[in-house]
CSV table of C-alpha atoms in Angstrom, one decimal:
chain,number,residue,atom,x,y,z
A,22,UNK,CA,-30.6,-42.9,-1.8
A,23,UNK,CA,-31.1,-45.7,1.0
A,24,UNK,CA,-34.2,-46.5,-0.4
A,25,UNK,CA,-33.3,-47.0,-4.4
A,26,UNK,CA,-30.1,-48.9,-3.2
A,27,UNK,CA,-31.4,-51.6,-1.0
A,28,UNK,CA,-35.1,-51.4,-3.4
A,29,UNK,CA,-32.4,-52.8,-5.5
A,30,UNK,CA,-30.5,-55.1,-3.1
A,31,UNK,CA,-33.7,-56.9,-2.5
A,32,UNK,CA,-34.0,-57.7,-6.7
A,33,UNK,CA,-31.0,-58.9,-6.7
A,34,UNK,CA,-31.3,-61.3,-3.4
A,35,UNK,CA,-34.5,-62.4,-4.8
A,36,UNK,CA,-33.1,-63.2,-8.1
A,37,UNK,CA,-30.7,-65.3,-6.3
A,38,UNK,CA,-33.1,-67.0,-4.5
A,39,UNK,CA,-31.0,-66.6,-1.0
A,40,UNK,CA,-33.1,-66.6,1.3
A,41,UNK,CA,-30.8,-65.3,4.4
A,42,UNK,CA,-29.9,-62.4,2.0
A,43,UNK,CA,-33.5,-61.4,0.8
A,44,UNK,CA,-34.3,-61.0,5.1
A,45,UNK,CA,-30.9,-58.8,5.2
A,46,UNK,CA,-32.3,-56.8,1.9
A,47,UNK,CA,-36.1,-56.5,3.6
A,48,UNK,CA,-34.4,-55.2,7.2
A,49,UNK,CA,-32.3,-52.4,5.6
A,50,UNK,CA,-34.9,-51.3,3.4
A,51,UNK,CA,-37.6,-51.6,6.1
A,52,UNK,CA,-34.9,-49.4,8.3
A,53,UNK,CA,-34.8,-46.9,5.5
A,54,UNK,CA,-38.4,-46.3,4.8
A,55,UNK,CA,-38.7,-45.8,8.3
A,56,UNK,CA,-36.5,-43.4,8.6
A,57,UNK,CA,-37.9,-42.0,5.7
A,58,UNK,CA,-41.5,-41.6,7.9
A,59,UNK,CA,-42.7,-44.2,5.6
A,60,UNK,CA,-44.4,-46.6,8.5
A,61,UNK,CA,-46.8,-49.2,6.3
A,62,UNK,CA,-43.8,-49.7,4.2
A,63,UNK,CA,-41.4,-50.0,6.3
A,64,UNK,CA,-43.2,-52.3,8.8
A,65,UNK,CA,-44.2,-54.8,5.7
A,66,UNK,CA,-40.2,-55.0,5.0
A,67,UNK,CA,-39.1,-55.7,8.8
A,68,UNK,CA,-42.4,-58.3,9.4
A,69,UNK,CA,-40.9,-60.1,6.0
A,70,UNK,CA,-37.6,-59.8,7.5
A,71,UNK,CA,-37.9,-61.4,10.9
A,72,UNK,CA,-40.4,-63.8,9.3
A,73,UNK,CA,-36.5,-65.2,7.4
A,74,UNK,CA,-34.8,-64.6,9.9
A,75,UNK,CA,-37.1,-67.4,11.7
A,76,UNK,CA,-36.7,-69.1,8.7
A,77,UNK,CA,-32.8,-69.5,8.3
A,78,UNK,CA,-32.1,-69.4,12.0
A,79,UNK,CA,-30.4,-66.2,11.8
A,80,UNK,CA,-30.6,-64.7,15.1
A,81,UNK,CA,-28.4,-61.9,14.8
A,82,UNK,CA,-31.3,-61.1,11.7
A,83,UNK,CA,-34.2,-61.2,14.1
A,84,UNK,CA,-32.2,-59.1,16.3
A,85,UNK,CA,-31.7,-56.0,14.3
A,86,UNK,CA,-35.1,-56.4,12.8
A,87,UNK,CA,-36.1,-55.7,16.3
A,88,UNK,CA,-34.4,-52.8,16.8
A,89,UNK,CA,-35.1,-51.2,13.2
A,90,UNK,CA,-38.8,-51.8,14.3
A,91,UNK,CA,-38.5,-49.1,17.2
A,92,UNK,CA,-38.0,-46.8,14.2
A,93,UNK,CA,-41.5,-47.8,12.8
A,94,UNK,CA,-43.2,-46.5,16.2
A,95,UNK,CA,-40.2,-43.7,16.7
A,96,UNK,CA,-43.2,-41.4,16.4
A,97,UNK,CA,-46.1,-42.6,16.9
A,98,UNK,CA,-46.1,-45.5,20.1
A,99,UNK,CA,-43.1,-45.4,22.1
A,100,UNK,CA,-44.8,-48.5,24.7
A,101,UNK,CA,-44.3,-50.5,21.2
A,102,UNK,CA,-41.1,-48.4,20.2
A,103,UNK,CA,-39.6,-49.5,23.4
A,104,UNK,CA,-41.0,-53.3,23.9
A,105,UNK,CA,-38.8,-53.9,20.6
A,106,UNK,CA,-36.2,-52.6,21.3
A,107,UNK,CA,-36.2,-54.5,24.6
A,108,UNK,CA,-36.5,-57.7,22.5
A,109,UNK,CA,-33.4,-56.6,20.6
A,110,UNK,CA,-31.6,-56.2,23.5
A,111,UNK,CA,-32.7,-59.7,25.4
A,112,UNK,CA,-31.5,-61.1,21.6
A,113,UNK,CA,-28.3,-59.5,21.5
A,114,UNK,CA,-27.3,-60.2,25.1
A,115,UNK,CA,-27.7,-63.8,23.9
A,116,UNK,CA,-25.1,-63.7,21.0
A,117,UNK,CA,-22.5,-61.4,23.5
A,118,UNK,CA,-22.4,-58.9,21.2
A,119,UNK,CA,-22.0,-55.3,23.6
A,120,UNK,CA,-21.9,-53.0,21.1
A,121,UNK,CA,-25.1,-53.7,19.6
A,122,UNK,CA,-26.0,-54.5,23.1
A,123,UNK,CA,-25.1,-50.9,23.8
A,124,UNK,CA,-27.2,-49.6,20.8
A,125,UNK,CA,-30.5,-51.5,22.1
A,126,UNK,CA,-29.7,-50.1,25.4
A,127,UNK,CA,-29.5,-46.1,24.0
A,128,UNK,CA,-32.7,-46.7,22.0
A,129,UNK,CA,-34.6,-48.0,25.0
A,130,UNK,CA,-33.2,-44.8,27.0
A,131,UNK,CA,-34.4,-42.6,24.2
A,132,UNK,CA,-38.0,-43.8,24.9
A,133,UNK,CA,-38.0,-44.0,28.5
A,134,UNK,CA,-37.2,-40.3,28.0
A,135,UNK,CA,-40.1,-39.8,26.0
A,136,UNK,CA,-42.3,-41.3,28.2
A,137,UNK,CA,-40.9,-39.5,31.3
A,138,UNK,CA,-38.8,-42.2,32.4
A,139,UNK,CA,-36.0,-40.1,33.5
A,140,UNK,CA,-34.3,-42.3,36.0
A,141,UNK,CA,-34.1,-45.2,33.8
A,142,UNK,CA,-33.3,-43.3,30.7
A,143,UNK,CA,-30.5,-42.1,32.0
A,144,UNK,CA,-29.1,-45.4,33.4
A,145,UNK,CA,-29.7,-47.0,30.2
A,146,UNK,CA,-27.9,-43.8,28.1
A,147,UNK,CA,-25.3,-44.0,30.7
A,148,UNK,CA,-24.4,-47.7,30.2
A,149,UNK,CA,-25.0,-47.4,26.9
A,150,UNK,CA,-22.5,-44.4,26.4
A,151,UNK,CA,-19.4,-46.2,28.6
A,152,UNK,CA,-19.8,-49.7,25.9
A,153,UNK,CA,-19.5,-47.1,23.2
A,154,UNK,CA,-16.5,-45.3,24.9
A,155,UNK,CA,-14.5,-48.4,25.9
A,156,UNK,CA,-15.3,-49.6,21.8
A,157,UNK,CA,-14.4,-46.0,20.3
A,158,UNK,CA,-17.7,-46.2,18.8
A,159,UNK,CA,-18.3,-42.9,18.5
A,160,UNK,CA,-21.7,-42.7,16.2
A,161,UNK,CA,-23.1,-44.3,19.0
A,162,UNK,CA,-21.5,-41.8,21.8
A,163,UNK,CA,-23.1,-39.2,19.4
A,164,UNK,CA,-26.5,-40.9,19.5
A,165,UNK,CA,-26.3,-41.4,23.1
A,166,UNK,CA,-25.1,-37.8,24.0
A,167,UNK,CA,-28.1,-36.6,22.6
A,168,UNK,CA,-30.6,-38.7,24.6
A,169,UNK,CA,-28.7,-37.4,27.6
A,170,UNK,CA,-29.2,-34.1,26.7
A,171,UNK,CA,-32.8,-34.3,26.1
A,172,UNK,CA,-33.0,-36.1,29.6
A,173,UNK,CA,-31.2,-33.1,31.1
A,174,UNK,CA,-33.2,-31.3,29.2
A,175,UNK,CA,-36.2,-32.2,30.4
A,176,UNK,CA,-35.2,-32.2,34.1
A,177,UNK,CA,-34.5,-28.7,34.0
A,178,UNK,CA,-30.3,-29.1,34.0
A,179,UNK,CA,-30.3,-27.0,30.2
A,180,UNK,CA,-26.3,-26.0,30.9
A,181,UNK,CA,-25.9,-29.8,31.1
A,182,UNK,CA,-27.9,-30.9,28.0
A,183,UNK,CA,-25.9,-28.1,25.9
A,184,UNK,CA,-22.7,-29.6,26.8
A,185,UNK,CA,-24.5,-33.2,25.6
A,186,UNK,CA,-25.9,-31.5,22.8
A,187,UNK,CA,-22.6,-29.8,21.4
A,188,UNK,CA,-20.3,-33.0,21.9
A,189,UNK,CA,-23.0,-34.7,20.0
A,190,UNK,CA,-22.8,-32.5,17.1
A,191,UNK,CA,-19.2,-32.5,17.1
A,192,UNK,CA,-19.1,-36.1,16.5
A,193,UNK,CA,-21.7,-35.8,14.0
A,194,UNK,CA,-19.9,-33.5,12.1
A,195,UNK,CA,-16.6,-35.5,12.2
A,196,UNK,CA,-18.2,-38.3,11.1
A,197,UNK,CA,-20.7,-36.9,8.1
A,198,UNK,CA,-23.8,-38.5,10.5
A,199,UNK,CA,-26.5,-35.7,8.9
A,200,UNK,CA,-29.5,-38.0,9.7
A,201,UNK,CA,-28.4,-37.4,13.6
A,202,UNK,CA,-27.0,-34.7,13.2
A,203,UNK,CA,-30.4,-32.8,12.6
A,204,UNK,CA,-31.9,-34.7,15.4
A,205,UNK,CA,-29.3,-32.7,17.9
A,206,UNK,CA,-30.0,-29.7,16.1
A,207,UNK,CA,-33.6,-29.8,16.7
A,208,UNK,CA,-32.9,-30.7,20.6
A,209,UNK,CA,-30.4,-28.0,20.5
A,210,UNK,CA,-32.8,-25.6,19.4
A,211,UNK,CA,-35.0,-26.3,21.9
A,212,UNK,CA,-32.9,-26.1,24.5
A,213,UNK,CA,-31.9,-22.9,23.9
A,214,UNK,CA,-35.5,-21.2,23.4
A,215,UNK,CA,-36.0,-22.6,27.2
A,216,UNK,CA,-33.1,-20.3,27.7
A,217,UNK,CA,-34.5,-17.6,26.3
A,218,UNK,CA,-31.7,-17.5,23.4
A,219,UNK,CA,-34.0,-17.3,20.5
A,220,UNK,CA,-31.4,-16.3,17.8
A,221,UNK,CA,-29.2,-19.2,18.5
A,222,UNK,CA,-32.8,-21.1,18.5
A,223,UNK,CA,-33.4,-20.1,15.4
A,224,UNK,CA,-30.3,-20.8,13.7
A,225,UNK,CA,-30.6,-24.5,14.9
A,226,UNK,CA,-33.9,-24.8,13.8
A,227,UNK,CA,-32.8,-23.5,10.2
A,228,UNK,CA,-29.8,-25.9,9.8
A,229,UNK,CA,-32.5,-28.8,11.3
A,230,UNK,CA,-35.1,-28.0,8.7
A,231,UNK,CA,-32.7,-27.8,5.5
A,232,UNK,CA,-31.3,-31.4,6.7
A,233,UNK,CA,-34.9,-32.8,7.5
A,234,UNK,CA,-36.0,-31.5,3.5
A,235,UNK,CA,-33.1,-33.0,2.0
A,236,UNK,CA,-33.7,-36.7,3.6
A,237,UNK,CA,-36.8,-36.4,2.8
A,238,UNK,CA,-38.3,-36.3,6.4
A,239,UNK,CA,-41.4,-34.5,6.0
A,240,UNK,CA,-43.0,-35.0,9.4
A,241,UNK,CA,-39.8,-33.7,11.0
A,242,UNK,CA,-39.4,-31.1,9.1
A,243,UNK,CA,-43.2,-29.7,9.1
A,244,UNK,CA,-42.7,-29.9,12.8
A,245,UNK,CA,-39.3,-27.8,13.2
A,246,UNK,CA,-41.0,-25.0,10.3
A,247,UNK,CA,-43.9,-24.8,12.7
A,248,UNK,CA,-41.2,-24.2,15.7
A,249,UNK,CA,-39.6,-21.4,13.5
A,250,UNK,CA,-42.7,-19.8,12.1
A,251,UNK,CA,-44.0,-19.7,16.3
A,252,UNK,CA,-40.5,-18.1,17.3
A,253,UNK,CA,-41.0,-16.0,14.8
A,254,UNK,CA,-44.2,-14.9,15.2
């Protein structure tokens, strides 16, 4: 749906000839095809994006054209992943703007984590997590909950990332957030096969995989089948 809508947004900014609004158009589509695992695409539309964003002066642009970038290399390059997101954050500390200060910080944490940064993850997640608190933004809390728990996660402290895990997914829920809501299922899931509770594994995995299908997020979702068809087996 996010990617007819803004394959459409950037028609009509084109047809207008705005040149501030065709780099808005090109970021949110660039955002959604990378969330869509669609990497060439979406790194054309973000590179067209910040290129305008240059253009008009529009630093806030440039900004979340950084960020969206660390979705590009969610996957595949988190040095890259995290050296944009960094930019992002450098960019956003310029305009004084601490919620999307906040939601640099949370994505750098999230790839610290992945590339065993533990210590720093968790400051970062941490900070991140008190902005969002003190702003009642709580799609970031949820987002930020869930890179805590994959940090406890992965420093052994599984009763600890649960407790992340299941206050992510209760603001996930609340809010309708499905895309990250099948992110903290899949961390869920694993957290409890380290426990040795496979059944409640499994019916993570199963909600993860029918979410991952329906947005269309076929690398995800071959991964968590593989993770069901080895728990199974």
């Amino acid at each position: 749906e996010q990617l007819t809508t803004w394959g459409l947004g950037l028609s009509a900014a084109e047809e207008l000839g705005d040149r501030a609004l065709e780099g808005h158009a090109h970021r949110l589509l660039g955002q959604a095809n990378a969330r869509a695992g669609l990497r060439d695409e979406a790194s054309d539309h973000l590179r067209q994006a910040l290129d305008l964003a240059w253009e008009t002066g529009d630093i806030q642009g440039e900004a979340r054209a950084y960020y969206d970038l660390t979705w590009v290399w969610r996957q595949t390059d988190d040095r890259r992943a995290l050296d944009c997101a960094g930019k992002a954050l450098r960019l956003f500390r310029r305009l004084g703007n601490p919620v999307w200060e906040a939601e640099a910080l949370s994505m750098m944490g999230w790839h610290q984590a992945l590339l065993g940064d533990l210590t720093e993850s968790r400051t970062s997640c941490e900070q991140a997590l008190a902005v969002f608190v003190e702003h009642d933004n709580r799609q970031g809390q949820a987002i930020t909950l869930d890179c805590l728990g994959y940090v406890e996660h992965r420093s052994g402290r599984h009763d600890r990332a649960l407790a992340c895990f299941e206050r992510s997914l209760e603001l996930c829920r609340d809010l309708g957030a499905t895309y990250y809501e099948a992110d903290t299922l899949d961390h869920l899931a694993s957290t409890h096969f380290a426990l040795g509770h496979h059944a409640e594994a499994r019916r993570a995995w199963q909600r993860a995989l029918a979410l991952h299908r329906t947005q269309h997020r076929l690398t995800d979702a071959t991964r968590v089948a593989r993770h069901l068809s080895e728990l199974d087996g």
